[in-house]
Tab-separated table of C-alpha atoms in Angstrom:
chain	number	residue	atom	x	y	z
A	1	MET	CA	0.008	0.018	0.007
A	2	GLY	CA	1.470	3.420	-0.990
A	3	VAL	CA	1.635	6.358	1.345
A	4	GLU	CA	-1.332	8.140	-0.132
A	5	GLU	CA	-3.401	4.906	-0.088
A	6	HIS	CA	-2.365	4.526	3.527
A	7	ARG	CA	-3.684	8.026	4.330
A	8	GLN	CA	-6.914	7.232	2.553
A	9	ASP	CA	-7.278	4.112	4.731
A	10	HIS	CA	-6.846	6.272	7.819
A	11	ILE	CA	-9.654	8.651	6.495
A	12	HIS	CA	-11.996	5.622	5.966
A	13	ARG	CA	-11.189	4.551	9.563
A	14	LEU	CA	-12.283	8.043	10.676
A	15	ARG	CA	-15.824	7.356	9.444
A	16	ARG	CA	-15.895	4.162	11.394
A	17	SER	CA	-14.760	5.694	14.754
A	18	PRO	CA	-17.267	5.798	17.622
A	19	PHE	CA	-17.192	9.660	17.396
A	20	VAL	CA	-18.263	9.807	13.758
A	21	GLU	CA	-20.592	6.789	14.141
A	22	SER	CA	-22.490	8.707	16.933
A	23	VAL	CA	-22.814	11.772	14.649
A	24	ARG	CA	-24.079	9.628	11.801
A	25	ARG	CA	-26.529	7.869	14.061
A	26	ALA	CA	-27.907	11.260	15.179
A	27	LEU	CA	-28.520	12.396	11.566
A	28	GLY	CA	-29.759	9.319	9.829
A	29	ASP	CA	-29.703	10.745	6.292
A	30	SER	CA	-26.318	12.387	6.075
A	31	GLU	CA	-26.648	13.539	2.481
A	32	GLY	CA	-24.932	16.912	1.918
A	33	ILE	CA	-22.784	16.840	5.084
A	34	TRP	CA	-19.017	16.648	4.765
A	35	ILE	CA	-16.152	16.123	7.207
A	36	VAL	CA	-13.622	18.836	6.328
A	37	GLY	CA	-10.547	20.737	7.577
A	38	GLY	CA	-8.323	19.686	10.386
A	39	ALA	CA	-10.301	16.536	11.270
A	40	VAL	CA	-9.519	15.062	7.759
A	41	ARG	CA	-5.903	16.185	7.948
A	42	ASP	CA	-5.356	14.684	11.377
A	43	ALA	CA	-7.104	11.479	10.403
A	44	ALA	CA	-4.803	11.282	7.334
A	45	LEU	CA	-1.806	11.566	9.594
A	46	GLY	CA	-3.103	8.701	11.696
A	47	GLU	CA	-3.873	10.932	14.736
A	48	GLU	CA	-6.938	10.654	17.017
A	49	VAL	CA	-9.651	13.039	16.085
A	50	ARG	CA	-11.664	14.561	18.920
A	51	ASP	CA	-12.691	17.776	17.125
A	52	LEU	CA	-14.870	17.346	14.087
A	53	ASP	CA	-15.530	20.012	11.407
A	54	LEU	CA	-18.563	19.541	9.313
A	55	ALA	CA	-19.721	21.549	6.258
A	56	VAL	CA	-23.385	21.216	5.759
A	57	ALA	CA	-25.813	22.102	2.928
A	58	GLY	CA	-28.413	24.457	4.354
A	59	ASP	CA	-28.982	25.538	7.980
A	60	PRO	CA	-26.652	23.989	10.527
A	61	LYS	CA	-28.872	24.752	13.403
A	62	PRO	CA	-31.258	21.724	13.348
A	63	ILE	CA	-28.331	19.384	12.504
A	64	ALA	CA	-26.343	20.673	15.548
A	65	ARG	CA	-29.327	20.125	17.787
A	66	ALA	CA	-29.807	16.610	16.542
A	67	ILE	CA	-26.178	15.736	17.233
A	68	ALA	CA	-26.428	17.388	20.681
A	69	ALA	CA	-29.481	15.300	21.537
A	70	GLU	CA	-27.678	12.021	20.467
A	71	LEU	CA	-24.568	12.910	22.558
A	72	GLY	CA	-26.624	14.045	25.533
A	73	ASP	CA	-25.059	17.571	25.467
A	74	HIS	CA	-25.914	20.988	24.155
A	75	ALA	CA	-25.530	23.038	20.962
A	76	PHE	CA	-24.987	26.747	20.667
A	77	GLU	CA	-24.455	29.238	17.901
A	78	LEU	CA	-20.745	30.120	17.500
A	79	SER	CA	-21.058	32.787	14.793
A	80	ALA	CA	-24.175	34.223	13.224
A	81	GLU	CA	-22.055	35.908	10.566
A	82	PHE	CA	-20.449	32.621	9.375
A	83	ARG	CA	-23.526	30.502	10.114
A	84	THR	CA	-21.509	28.295	12.529
A	85	TRP	CA	-22.826	26.131	15.417
A	86	ARG	CA	-20.897	24.078	17.964
A	87	VAL	CA	-21.754	20.979	19.923
A	88	VAL	CA	-19.502	20.097	22.902
A	89	SER	CA	-19.671	16.717	24.519
A	90	ARG	CA	-17.946	17.121	27.900
A	91	ARG	CA	-18.773	13.446	28.665
A	92	HIS	CA	-16.809	12.160	25.691
A	93	GLY	CA	-14.356	15.028	25.254
A	94	TRP	CA	-15.618	15.487	21.731
A	95	GLN	CA	-16.480	18.789	19.861
A	96	VAL	CA	-18.346	19.222	16.612
A	97	ASP	CA	-18.328	22.506	14.695
A	98	LEU	CA	-20.965	22.882	11.870
A	99	THR	CA	-20.794	25.551	9.182
A	100	ALA	CA	-22.977	26.129	6.150
A	101	LEU	CA	-21.279	25.268	2.836
A	102	ARG	CA	-20.054	28.330	1.120
A	103	ASP	CA	-21.871	28.918	-2.132
A	104	GLY	CA	-23.926	25.762	-1.587
A	105	SER	CA	-21.411	23.212	-2.910
A	106	ILE	CA	-18.499	21.341	-1.509
A	107	GLU	CA	-16.362	22.332	-4.491
A	108	ALA	CA	-16.981	26.004	-3.957
A	109	ASP	CA	-16.337	25.542	-0.239
A	110	LEU	CA	-12.973	23.879	-0.676
A	111	VAL	CA	-11.648	26.530	-2.985
A	112	GLU	CA	-12.118	29.130	-0.247
A	113	ARG	CA	-10.085	27.150	2.272
A	114	ASP	CA	-6.648	28.139	3.387
A	115	PHE	CA	-4.175	25.360	2.641
A	116	THR	CA	-4.318	22.252	0.476
A	117	ILE	CA	-3.880	19.989	3.456
A	118	GLY	CA	-7.141	21.430	4.873
A	119	ALA	CA	-9.092	21.406	1.615
A	120	ILE	CA	-9.987	17.747	1.650
A	121	ALA	CA	-13.575	16.685	2.227
A	122	VAL	CA	-14.998	13.341	3.196
A	123	PRO	CA	-18.709	12.585	2.905
A	124	LEU	CA	-20.177	11.803	6.314
A	125	GLY	CA	-22.195	9.008	4.575
A	126	GLU	CA	-20.872	6.855	1.818
A	127	GLY	CA	-18.373	7.922	-0.934
A	128	GLU	CA	-14.757	8.688	-1.495
A	129	ALA	CA	-12.692	11.600	-0.200
A	130	ILE	CA	-12.582	14.757	-2.425
A	131	ASP	CA	-9.009	16.181	-2.669
A	132	PRO	CA	-9.069	18.626	-5.613
A	133	TYR	CA	-5.851	20.481	-4.720
A	134	GLY	CA	-3.558	17.522	-3.814
A	135	GLY	CA	-3.704	17.916	-0.075
A	136	LEU	CA	-2.865	14.298	0.561
A	137	ARG	CA	0.128	14.541	-1.823
A	138	ASP	CA	1.316	17.677	0.056
A	139	LEU	CA	1.069	15.892	3.424
A	140	ASP	CA	3.252	13.114	1.992
A	141	ALA	CA	5.772	15.676	0.807
A	142	ARG	CA	5.534	17.652	4.134
A	143	VAL	CA	4.627	20.840	2.251
A	144	LEU	CA	2.305	23.643	3.266
A	145	ARG	CA	0.749	25.158	0.152
A	146	ALA	CA	-1.977	27.910	-0.147
A	147	VAL	CA	-5.049	26.747	-2.034
A	148	SER	CA	-5.285	29.837	-4.184
A	149	ASP	CA	-3.641	33.219	-4.854
A	150	HIS	CA	-6.241	34.946	-2.633
A	151	SER	CA	-5.971	32.605	0.355
A	152	PHE	CA	-4.407	35.262	2.560
A	153	VAL	CA	-6.389	38.091	1.143
A	154	GLY	CA	-9.656	36.385	2.078
A	155	ASP	CA	-8.611	35.902	5.705
A	156	PRO	CA	-5.459	37.615	6.882
A	157	LEU	CA	-5.427	35.406	10.107
A	158	ARG	CA	-4.126	32.630	7.781
A	159	LEU	CA	-0.820	34.506	7.656
A	160	LEU	CA	-0.279	33.583	11.284
A	161	ARG	CA	-1.769	30.139	10.790
A	162	ALA	CA	0.923	29.272	8.227
A	163	PRO	CA	3.884	29.315	10.574
A	164	ARG	CA	1.902	27.783	13.295
A	165	LEU	CA	0.835	24.835	11.193
A	166	ALA	CA	4.319	24.510	9.638
A	167	VAL	CA	5.805	24.092	13.132
A	168	GLN	CA	2.983	21.974	14.470
A	169	LEU	CA	3.076	19.496	11.614
A	170	ASN	CA	6.716	19.790	10.629
A	171	LEU	CA	5.976	21.194	7.147
A	172	GLU	CA	7.995	23.358	4.768
A	173	ILE	CA	6.167	26.438	3.372
A	174	GLU	CA	6.511	26.212	-0.414
A	175	PRO	CA	7.972	29.280	-2.212
A	176	ARG	CA	4.748	30.501	-3.951
A	177	THR	CA	2.940	30.494	-0.601
A	178	VAL	CA	5.838	32.474	0.947
A	179	ALA	CA	5.552	35.025	-1.865
A	180	LEU	CA	1.806	35.279	-1.312
A	181	ALA	CA	2.417	35.828	2.425
A	182	HIS	CA	4.943	38.616	1.683
A	183	ALA	CA	2.408	40.372	-0.609
A	184	ALA	CA	-0.238	40.295	2.183
A	185	ALA	CA	2.002	40.641	5.260
A	186	SER	CA	0.834	44.200	5.987
A	187	ARG	CA	-2.657	42.891	6.748
A	188	ALA	CA	-1.510	40.519	9.445
A	189	GLY	CA	-2.600	42.910	12.193
A	190	GLU	CA	-6.235	43.180	10.861
A	191	PRO	CA	-7.764	40.170	12.615
A	192	ALA	CA	-9.145	40.813	16.136
A	193	GLY	CA	-6.473	40.758	18.794
A	194	GLU	CA	-7.719	37.703	20.582
A	195	ARG	CA	-7.558	35.745	17.338
A	196	GLN	CA	-3.949	36.858	16.773
A	197	LEU	CA	-3.137	35.867	20.348
A	198	ALA	CA	-4.712	32.399	19.885
A	199	GLU	CA	-2.392	31.703	16.940
A	200	LEU	CA	0.647	33.085	18.788
A	201	ARG	CA	-0.281	31.018	21.799
A	202	GLN	CA	-0.287	27.850	19.718
A	203	LEU	CA	2.910	28.842	18.007
A	204	MET	CA	4.733	29.577	21.280
A	205	GLY	CA	3.253	26.565	22.992
A	206	GLY	CA	4.065	24.259	20.116
A	207	PRO	CA	6.931	21.795	19.656
A	208	ASP	CA	9.429	24.362	18.296
A	209	PRO	CA	8.612	28.011	19.197
A	210	LEU	CA	12.138	29.055	18.017
A	211	ARG	CA	11.338	27.894	14.475
A	212	GLY	CA	7.902	29.507	14.787
A	213	LEU	CA	9.508	32.896	15.413
A	214	ARG	CA	11.915	32.366	12.567
A	215	LEU	CA	9.062	31.720	10.217
A	216	LEU	CA	7.317	34.852	11.457
A	217	ASP	CA	10.433	36.750	10.413
A	218	GLU	CA	10.723	34.927	7.103
A	219	LEU	CA	7.075	35.770	6.213
A	220	GLU	CA	7.747	39.437	7.270
A	221	LEU	CA	5.066	39.205	9.880
A	222	THR	CA	6.978	40.137	13.054
A	223	PRO	CA	7.034	43.909	12.313
A	224	VAL	CA	3.275	43.850	11.891
A	225	VAL	CA	2.056	41.570	14.659
A	226	LEU	CA	4.896	42.120	17.197
A	227	PRO	CA	6.540	45.362	16.186
A	228	GLU	CA	7.972	45.796	19.745
A	229	VAL	CA	9.952	42.545	19.255
A	230	ALA	CA	11.091	43.487	15.758
A	231	ALA	CA	12.366	46.784	17.212
A	232	LEU	CA	14.923	44.823	19.320
A	233	ARG	CA	16.991	44.050	16.244
A	234	GLY	CA	20.292	45.937	15.979
A	235	VAL	CA	20.132	47.370	19.573
A	236	GLU	CA	23.705	46.729	20.707
A	237	GLN	CA	24.468	45.861	24.292
A	238	GLY	CA	27.388	46.194	26.743
A	239	PRO	CA	30.267	43.895	27.415
A	240	ASN	CA	28.246	41.345	29.386
A	241	HIS	CA	26.449	40.440	26.155
A	242	HIS	CA	27.786	39.015	22.903
A	243	LEU	CA	24.478	39.616	21.028
A	244	ASP	CA	22.192	42.464	20.179
A	245	VAL	CA	18.986	42.625	22.141
A	246	TYR	CA	16.861	40.603	19.550
A	247	ASP	CA	19.299	37.767	19.336
A	248	HIS	CA	19.827	37.808	23.111
A	249	THR	CA	16.038	37.554	23.553
A	250	ILE	CA	15.894	34.504	21.193
A	251	ALA	CA	18.795	32.962	23.197
A	252	VAL	CA	16.879	33.543	26.429
A	253	LEU	CA	13.873	31.721	24.971
A	254	GLU	CA	16.150	28.921	23.865
A	255	HIS	CA	17.613	28.586	27.348
A	256	THR	CA	14.024	28.740	28.834
A	257	LEU	CA	13.231	25.695	26.802
A	258	GLU	CA	16.487	24.138	28.005
A	259	VAL	CA	15.413	24.833	31.639
A	260	GLU	CA	11.961	23.355	30.928
A	261	ALA	CA	13.597	20.193	29.568
A	262	ASP	CA	16.066	19.664	32.350
A	263	LEU	CA	14.467	20.828	35.470
A	264	GLU	CA	16.403	18.474	37.659
A	265	ARG	CA	19.611	20.323	36.753
A	266	PHE	CA	18.189	23.762	37.536
A	267	ALA	CA	15.727	22.988	40.352
A	268	GLY	CA	17.388	19.919	41.996
A	269	GLU	CA	15.091	17.565	43.922
A	270	ARG	CA	12.234	20.014	43.711
A	271	ALA	CA	12.025	19.547	39.942
A	272	PRO	CA	8.737	17.509	40.049
A	273	GLU	CA	7.029	20.320	41.894
A	274	VAL	CA	8.281	22.899	39.392
A	275	GLU	CA	7.047	20.579	36.560
A	276	ALA	CA	3.617	20.519	38.107
A	277	LEU	CA	3.657	24.321	38.546
A	278	LEU	CA	4.555	24.944	34.928
A	279	ASP	CA	1.684	22.700	33.839
A	280	GLU	CA	-0.865	24.771	35.726
A	281	PRO	CA	-3.453	26.633	33.671
A	282	LEU	CA	-2.726	30.365	33.979
A	283	ALA	CA	-4.936	32.476	31.609
A	284	ASP	CA	-6.092	32.808	27.909
A	285	GLU	CA	-5.832	29.009	27.500
A	286	MET	CA	-2.127	29.091	28.443
A	287	THR	CA	-0.245	27.113	31.044
A	288	ARG	CA	2.395	28.827	33.076
A	289	ARG	CA	4.906	27.046	30.905
A	290	VAL	CA	3.692	28.792	27.667
A	291	ALA	CA	3.240	32.116	29.468
A	292	LEU	CA	6.846	31.882	30.759
A	293	ARG	CA	7.981	31.532	27.090
A	294	PHE	CA	6.137	34.834	26.331
A	295	GLY	CA	7.873	36.260	29.341
A	296	ALA	CA	11.199	35.314	27.899
A	297	LEU	CA	10.235	36.995	24.584
A	298	PHE	CA	9.169	40.215	26.301
A	299	HIS	CA	11.549	40.508	29.298
A	300	ASP	CA	13.832	43.155	27.602
A	301	ILE	CA	11.098	44.678	25.470
A	302	ALA	CA	11.863	48.251	26.604
A	303	LYS	CA	15.612	48.264	25.961
A	304	PRO	CA	15.373	50.250	22.709
A	305	GLN	CA	13.722	53.116	24.509
A	306	THR	CA	16.125	53.005	27.485
A	307	ARG	CA	19.479	52.555	25.804
A	308	ALA	CA	22.079	55.032	26.847
A	309	GLU	CA	25.792	55.207	26.278
A	310	ARG	CA	28.257	57.135	28.417
A	311	ASP	CA	32.025	56.978	28.554
A	312	GLY	CA	31.860	53.751	26.452
A	313	PHE	CA	29.413	52.074	28.864
A	314	VAL	CA	26.102	50.926	27.420
A	315	GLY	CA	23.155	50.765	29.874
A	316	PHE	CA	19.426	50.285	29.897
A	317	ARG	CA	18.424	51.822	33.180
A	318	GLY	CA	14.752	51.479	33.938
A	319	HIS	CA	14.009	48.987	31.109
A	320	ASP	CA	12.425	46.664	33.632
A	321	GLN	CA	9.910	49.347	34.854
A	322	LEU	CA	9.216	50.751	31.389
A	323	GLY	CA	8.811	47.176	30.124
A	324	THR	CA	5.612	46.749	32.122
A	325	GLU	CA	4.117	49.744	30.201
A	326	VAL	CA	5.199	48.321	26.824
A	327	ILE	CA	3.669	44.934	27.739
A	328	ALA	CA	0.474	46.621	28.735
A	329	GLY	CA	0.275	48.023	25.239
A	330	ILE	CA	0.962	44.703	23.582
A	331	CYS	CA	-1.577	42.860	25.708
A	332	LYS	CA	-4.233	45.541	25.074
A	333	ARG	CA	-3.709	45.196	21.342
A	334	LEU	CA	-3.941	41.394	21.596
A	335	ARG	CA	-6.890	41.619	24.067
A	336	ALA	CA	-5.067	39.480	26.626
A	337	SER	CA	-6.673	38.920	29.964
A	338	ARG	CA	-5.715	41.079	32.922
A	339	ARG	CA	-4.223	38.030	34.670
A	340	LEU	CA	-1.901	37.243	31.733
A	341	THR	CA	-0.958	40.903	31.468
A	342	GLN	CA	-0.031	41.133	35.066
A	343	TYR	CA	1.958	37.894	34.963
A	344	LEU	CA	4.088	39.088	31.987
A	345	GLN	CA	4.527	42.489	33.621
A	346	ALA	CA	5.685	40.862	36.850
A	347	LEU	CA	8.254	38.753	35.014
A	348	THR	CA	9.745	41.770	33.328
A	349	LEU	CA	9.637	44.004	36.421
A	350	HIS	CA	11.554	41.457	38.545
A	351	HIS	CA	13.857	39.744	36.082
A	352	LEU	CA	16.916	41.601	37.350
A	353	ARG	CA	16.273	41.188	40.999
A	354	LEU	CA	17.998	37.903	41.633
A	355	GLY	CA	21.134	38.867	39.811
A	356	PHE	CA	21.621	41.803	42.149
A	357	LEU	CA	21.707	39.434	45.185
A	358	ILE	CA	24.674	37.305	43.952
A	359	PRO	CA	27.309	39.437	45.787
A	360	GLU	CA	25.424	38.916	49.061
A	361	MET	CA	25.590	35.052	48.983
A	362	PRO	CA	24.949	33.315	51.208
A	363	LEU	CA	21.736	35.258	51.573
A	364	PRO	CA	20.457	35.982	55.050
A	365	PRO	CA	16.849	34.905	55.622
A	366	ARG	CA	15.605	38.494	55.565
A	367	ARG	CA	16.894	38.927	51.971
A	368	VAL	CA	15.224	35.735	50.889
A	369	HIS	CA	11.961	36.966	52.559
A	370	ALA	CA	12.222	40.318	50.744
A	371	TYR	CA	12.672	38.537	47.323
A	372	LEU	CA	9.713	36.209	47.904
A	373	ARG	CA	7.457	38.971	49.155
A	374	ALA	CA	8.369	41.263	46.138
A	375	THR	CA	8.048	38.629	43.492
A	376	GLU	CA	4.957	36.704	44.545
A	377	PRO	CA	3.075	35.091	42.913
A	378	VAL	CA	5.664	34.622	40.192
A	379	ALA	CA	8.673	33.906	42.353
A	380	VAL	CA	9.391	30.442	40.839
A	381	ASP	CA	8.661	31.511	37.249
A	382	VAL	CA	10.803	34.685	37.358
A	383	THR	CA	13.675	32.779	39.061
A	384	LEU	CA	13.721	30.271	36.165
A	385	LEU	CA	13.675	33.242	33.728
A	386	THR	CA	16.741	34.735	35.430
A	387	VAL	CA	18.556	31.476	34.907
A	388	ALA	CA	17.780	31.548	31.175
A	389	ASP	CA	18.781	35.258	31.077
A	390	ARG	CA	22.112	34.552	32.826
A	391	LEU	CA	22.948	31.677	30.612
A	392	SER	CA	22.420	33.825	27.555
A	393	ALA	CA	24.911	36.585	28.705
A	394	ARG	CA	28.177	35.272	27.253
A	395	GLY	CA	30.171	38.447	26.780
A	396	ASN	CA	33.403	39.311	28.522
A	397	GLY	CA	31.829	41.481	31.299
A	398	PRO	CA	31.774	40.548	35.004
A	399	ILE	CA	28.391	38.867	35.078
A	400	ALA	CA	29.328	36.481	32.319
A	401	ARG	CA	32.357	35.026	34.261
A	402	PRO	CA	31.936	31.261	34.912
A	403	GLU	CA	32.038	31.663	38.687
A	404	MET	CA	29.259	34.260	38.515
A	405	VAL	CA	27.119	32.060	36.353
A	406	ALA	CA	27.660	29.070	38.744
A	407	ALA	CA	26.717	31.285	41.727
A	408	HIS	CA	23.552	32.425	39.955
A	409	LEU	CA	22.461	28.834	39.308
A	410	GLN	CA	23.137	27.880	42.942
A	411	LEU	CA	21.164	30.786	44.241
A	412	ALA	CA	18.329	30.083	41.843
A	413	ARG	CA	17.999	26.552	43.012
A	414	GLU	CA	17.897	27.688	46.636
A	415	MET	CA	15.338	30.370	45.795
A	416	VAL	CA	13.078	27.987	43.823
A	417	ALA	CA	12.989	25.743	46.901
A	418	ALA	CA	12.188	28.690	49.179
A	419	ALA	CA	9.562	29.968	46.719
A	420	LEU	CA	7.926	26.559	46.556
A	421	ASP	CA	7.755	26.374	50.327
A	422	TRP	CA	6.301	29.851	50.425
A	423	ARG	CA	3.744	28.842	47.783
A	424	ARG	CA	2.677	25.816	49.715
A	425	GLU	CA	2.710	27.273	53.221
A	426	GLY	CA	2.293	30.930	52.636
A	427	PRO	CA	3.975	33.711	54.700
A	428	PRO	CA	4.266	33.204	58.457
A	429	GLN	CA	1.032	33.409	60.415
A	430	PRO	CA	1.118	36.806	62.158
A	431	LEU	CA	1.978	36.673	65.941
A	432	LEU	CA	0.098	39.967	66.372
A	433	ARG	CA	-3.009	41.416	64.705
A	434	GLY	CA	-2.896	44.842	63.091
A	435	ASP	CA	-5.144	46.393	65.772
A	436	GLU	CA	-2.816	45.020	68.494
A	437	VAL	CA	0.271	46.533	66.827
A	438	ALA	CA	-1.556	49.806	66.403
A	439	THR	CA	-2.501	49.847	70.142
A	440	GLU	CA	1.059	48.878	71.182
A	441	LEU	CA	2.704	51.645	69.129
A	442	GLY	CA	-0.073	54.161	69.398
A	443	MET	CA	-0.482	54.294	65.608
A	444	GLU	CA	-3.361	54.974	63.234
A	445	PRO	CA	-4.085	52.735	60.236
A	446	GLY	CA	-1.821	53.745	57.388
A	447	PRO	CA	1.644	53.203	55.755
A	448	GLU	CA	3.469	53.403	59.074
A	449	LEU	CA	1.389	50.556	60.567
A	450	GLY	CA	1.889	48.567	57.344
A	451	ALA	CA	5.636	48.943	57.584
A	452	ALA	CA	5.458	47.702	61.245
A	453	LEU	CA	3.529	44.657	60.234
A	454	ALA	CA	5.916	43.981	57.358
A	455	GLU	CA	8.843	44.191	59.797
A	456	LEU	CA	7.275	41.698	62.130
A	457	GLU	CA	6.669	39.228	59.176
A	458	ALA	CA	10.295	39.627	58.061
A	459	ALA	CA	11.700	39.061	61.671
A	460	GLN	CA	9.396	36.034	62.089
A	461	TYR	CA	10.483	34.557	58.672
A	462	ALA	CA	14.129	35.019	59.737
A	463	GLY	CA	13.500	33.235	63.035
A	464	GLU	CA	14.305	36.388	65.068
A	465	ILE	CA	10.960	36.137	66.868
A	466	THR	CA	8.900	33.067	67.637
A	467	ASP	CA	6.116	34.028	69.895
A	468	ARG	CA	3.788	36.794	70.837
A	469	GLU	CA	5.936	38.187	73.660
A	470	GLY	CA	8.948	38.266	71.415
A	471	ALA	CA	6.956	40.165	68.792
A	472	LEU	CA	5.902	42.714	71.366
A	473	GLN	CA	9.459	43.252	72.557
A	474	HIS	CA	10.634	43.537	68.894
A	475	LEU	CA	8.113	46.318	68.423
A	476	ARG	CA	9.129	48.129	71.522
A	477	ARG	CA	12.779	48.073	70.411
C-alpha cells in the first residue's frame, strides 16, 4: 500500500470511529454533510480526532441540535455571521463545529479554504474523499501550500496560521505560498487581537517556538504583529552580552526551553514540583509554561527606549519598569486577559532582582523573604527566567564570568526551593493582629502601621521572633 493509499485508509477509519458513528446515528440521512478541515488532515496523519468540522448544505442549526441530542449535550451558535454552530460533549471530550457550505457546494467551499492539506472533504455518509488540490500529496511531501492566490487576502489570520501549522506538523512552506504571504503581510494585524493571540499562543506553545519565530520573520510578519519585538533588532548591548537585544532575547527563549527540559539540573530535587507548577493553567488558555515563554520573549522589550551610552558604557536603566508599560500596550492590542498581562509584567519587572543578590551570598533569611514577598506570585517563574537570562549573557563582562554564572544557578536552586515552600505554606502566620500593633505603638491605620507589620513578618520569617511576647518586645525596640 502506497503512502497516499495508507492515508486514505486512515480517513476511511475516521468514518468508522465511535465519534463519527455517533454523529451519523444522530443524523440518519447524512446527504450533503461533509467532514472537512483539520479533522480530515489529522485522520490522514493517523492521529486521533476529537474535534470534528462539518460543512453542511443548508441551515446547520437543526443538525447541531440533533447531534447534541444524540450525545446528551448541548448545541450553541458560535457565529451568526459565518452560520456556525458548535456541539460540545464534555462526557466524551468531543467537539463538533458545523458551518454552512459556502456557495452551496463542497467544491465551492474547498476553493475558499486556506491550505491544500485542509481542503480535503470526506462525505459523512458513503463515498470517496474529495481532494481537488492535492492535499494528501502535500502531506506526504511535508509541504504547506496555499489553495489559491487569494488565500491570505480572504482571511489575513491565515498569515499567522501558516507558521503555526508549519511548526505543528513539521511542514515546509513552499515558495509560492511564501511570496503570497509577503504580498499580504501588511494585513496580518487586521484580525481581532484575541484571534492573533490564539495563533501566537499555539505557536509559542508548540513543539518548536524558535522555528515558529523564525518563520514569522521569514514571512515578514513580526514587524506587523509584534513590532515591539522587531524593534529589538540591531540594539547593541554592553560587554556582558555578545548579542544584540533581539538575538539575546531569542537566546533567552532557547535557554528557557532548556530549563523546561532539564528541571532536575536547575531545580534539583524540587524538579517535580516545578514541573507541576509549569503545567498549571494560567490564563487565555495558556499554562504557566507557555506564558513563561512569552515572558522570555518580552523581558527586555523596553531596551530600545532606554538605551544610553556614556564613557563607552552601554546601559538600559529602567527597562524593567518601562517594560511593564510596553507589555500593557501589547496585551491591550492582543486583548489578553488582565491576569496574563499582570503575569508578564511581573516577570519583566523582577527579572533583574535575583542577579543583584549574587554578591550577598549566602543570603540571610531576611533577603530571601524580601525577594519572595516582592516577586509573589511569580517567584518560581521569574527565578527560572533569570537562569535563562544569565545563561544567555556570554560576553566578557563581569556577570558572564563562569564563577558568577555558577553562583547564579546555585542561588536560583535555593530560591526556587524557598519559593515553593512559600507557595505551599504561605507567609508566616502573624503573631500579632494589626489592631494589636496599632495599640502597642499608638498608631493609626496607614503606611507606618503597614511597615511595622511587614517588619514583624520579616523578623518572624528570619527566626528572630517566635512568639507573641517576642513580637511585642521587637516592636518596643
